Structure formats: structure tokens, C-alpha cells
XYZ file of C-alpha atoms in Angstrom:
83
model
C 22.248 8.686 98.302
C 23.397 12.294 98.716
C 25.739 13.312 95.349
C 28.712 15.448 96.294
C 28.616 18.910 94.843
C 31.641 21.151 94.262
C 30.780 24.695 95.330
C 32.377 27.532 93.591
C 31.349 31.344 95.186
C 27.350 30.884 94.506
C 28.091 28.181 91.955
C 27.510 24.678 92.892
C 29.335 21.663 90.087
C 27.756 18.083 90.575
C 31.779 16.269 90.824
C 30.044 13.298 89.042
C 30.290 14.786 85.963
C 33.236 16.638 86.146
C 34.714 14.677 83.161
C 38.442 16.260 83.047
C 40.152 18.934 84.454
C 43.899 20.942 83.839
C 45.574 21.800 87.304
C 48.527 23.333 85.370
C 45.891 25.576 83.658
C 46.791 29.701 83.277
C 44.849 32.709 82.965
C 46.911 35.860 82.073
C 49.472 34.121 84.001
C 47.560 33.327 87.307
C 46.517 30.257 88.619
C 43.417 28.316 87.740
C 42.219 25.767 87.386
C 39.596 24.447 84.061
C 37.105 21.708 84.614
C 35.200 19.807 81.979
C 31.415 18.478 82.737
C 29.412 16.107 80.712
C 26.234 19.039 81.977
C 25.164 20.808 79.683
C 23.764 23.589 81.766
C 27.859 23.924 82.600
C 29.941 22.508 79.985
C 33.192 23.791 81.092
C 33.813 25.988 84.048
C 37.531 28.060 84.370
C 38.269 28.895 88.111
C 40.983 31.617 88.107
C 42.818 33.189 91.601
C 42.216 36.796 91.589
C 45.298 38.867 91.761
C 44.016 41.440 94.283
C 42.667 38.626 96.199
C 38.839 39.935 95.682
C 36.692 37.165 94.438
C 34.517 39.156 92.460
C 32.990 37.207 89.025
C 30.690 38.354 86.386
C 30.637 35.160 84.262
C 29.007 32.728 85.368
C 31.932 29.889 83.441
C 34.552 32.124 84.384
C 34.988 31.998 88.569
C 37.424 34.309 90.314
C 38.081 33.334 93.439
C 41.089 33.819 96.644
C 44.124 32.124 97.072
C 42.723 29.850 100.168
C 39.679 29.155 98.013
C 41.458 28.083 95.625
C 43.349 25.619 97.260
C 40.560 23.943 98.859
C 38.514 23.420 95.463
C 41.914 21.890 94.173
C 41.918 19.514 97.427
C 38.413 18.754 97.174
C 38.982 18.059 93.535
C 41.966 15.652 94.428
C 40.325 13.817 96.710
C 37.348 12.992 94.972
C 38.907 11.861 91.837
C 41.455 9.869 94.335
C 44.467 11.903 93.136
């Protein structure tokens, strides 16, 4: 059986062990979004909307991404969990 992965610019989140996650979650007063994982290659991953709407990241737990990106992680998200 094929597991469903979450993908994230070049990072890719099993979603069966995303354990918890904050929609309502801030960064310097932008959107984002913080997931929890039971991995512990990636315990916790933040996924921020970049203000100038470049996705550019240099930490590998901290994720900038677009506005549109961002929205379909958050549906993907949704849907898995059945939300």
C-alpha cells in the first residue's frame, strides 16, 4: 500500500505521523501553519506564507512558502485528517 506523503517545497512529511497541527498558528504575524510528527528525523515542521510571496527557505523545520501553496497544504491537511 502506497503511504500518502505531504510535500512541502523539496520537503516531503509522511501524513501518518503528523500527530497534531495549529491552523491558527502565527509567525511575525503571517500565516502558517505548525505540524507535529511522531519522526524523529522531523519532529515538528512550521510552514509560514512568505510576505513577498517568494518561497525561499533556509531551514529545513522552518518552510516558507506562497499564498496558493499554502492553501493547498492546508486542504490536503484537512482532508486527510477528515476535517
Amino acid at each position: 500500500m502506497m503511504k500518502k506523503a505531504l510535500k512541502i517545497n523539496t520537503v516531503y512529511i509522511n501524513m501518518e505521523t503528523i500527530v497534531a497541527f495549529d491552523l491558527d498558528y502565527k509567525i511575525d504575524g503571517n500565516r502558517a501553519l505548525y505540524l507535529m510528527t511522531n519522526s524523529n528525523e522531523l519532529p515538528f515542521l512550521e510552514i509560514e506564507v512568505a510576505e513577498d510571496g517568494l518561497a525561499e527557505s533556509t531551514d529545513y523545520q522552518a518552510q516558507k512558502v506562497t499564498n496558493r501553496e499554502y492553501n493547498r497544504i492546508k486542504n490536503e491537511l484537512m482532508a486527510y485528517m477528515g476535517l
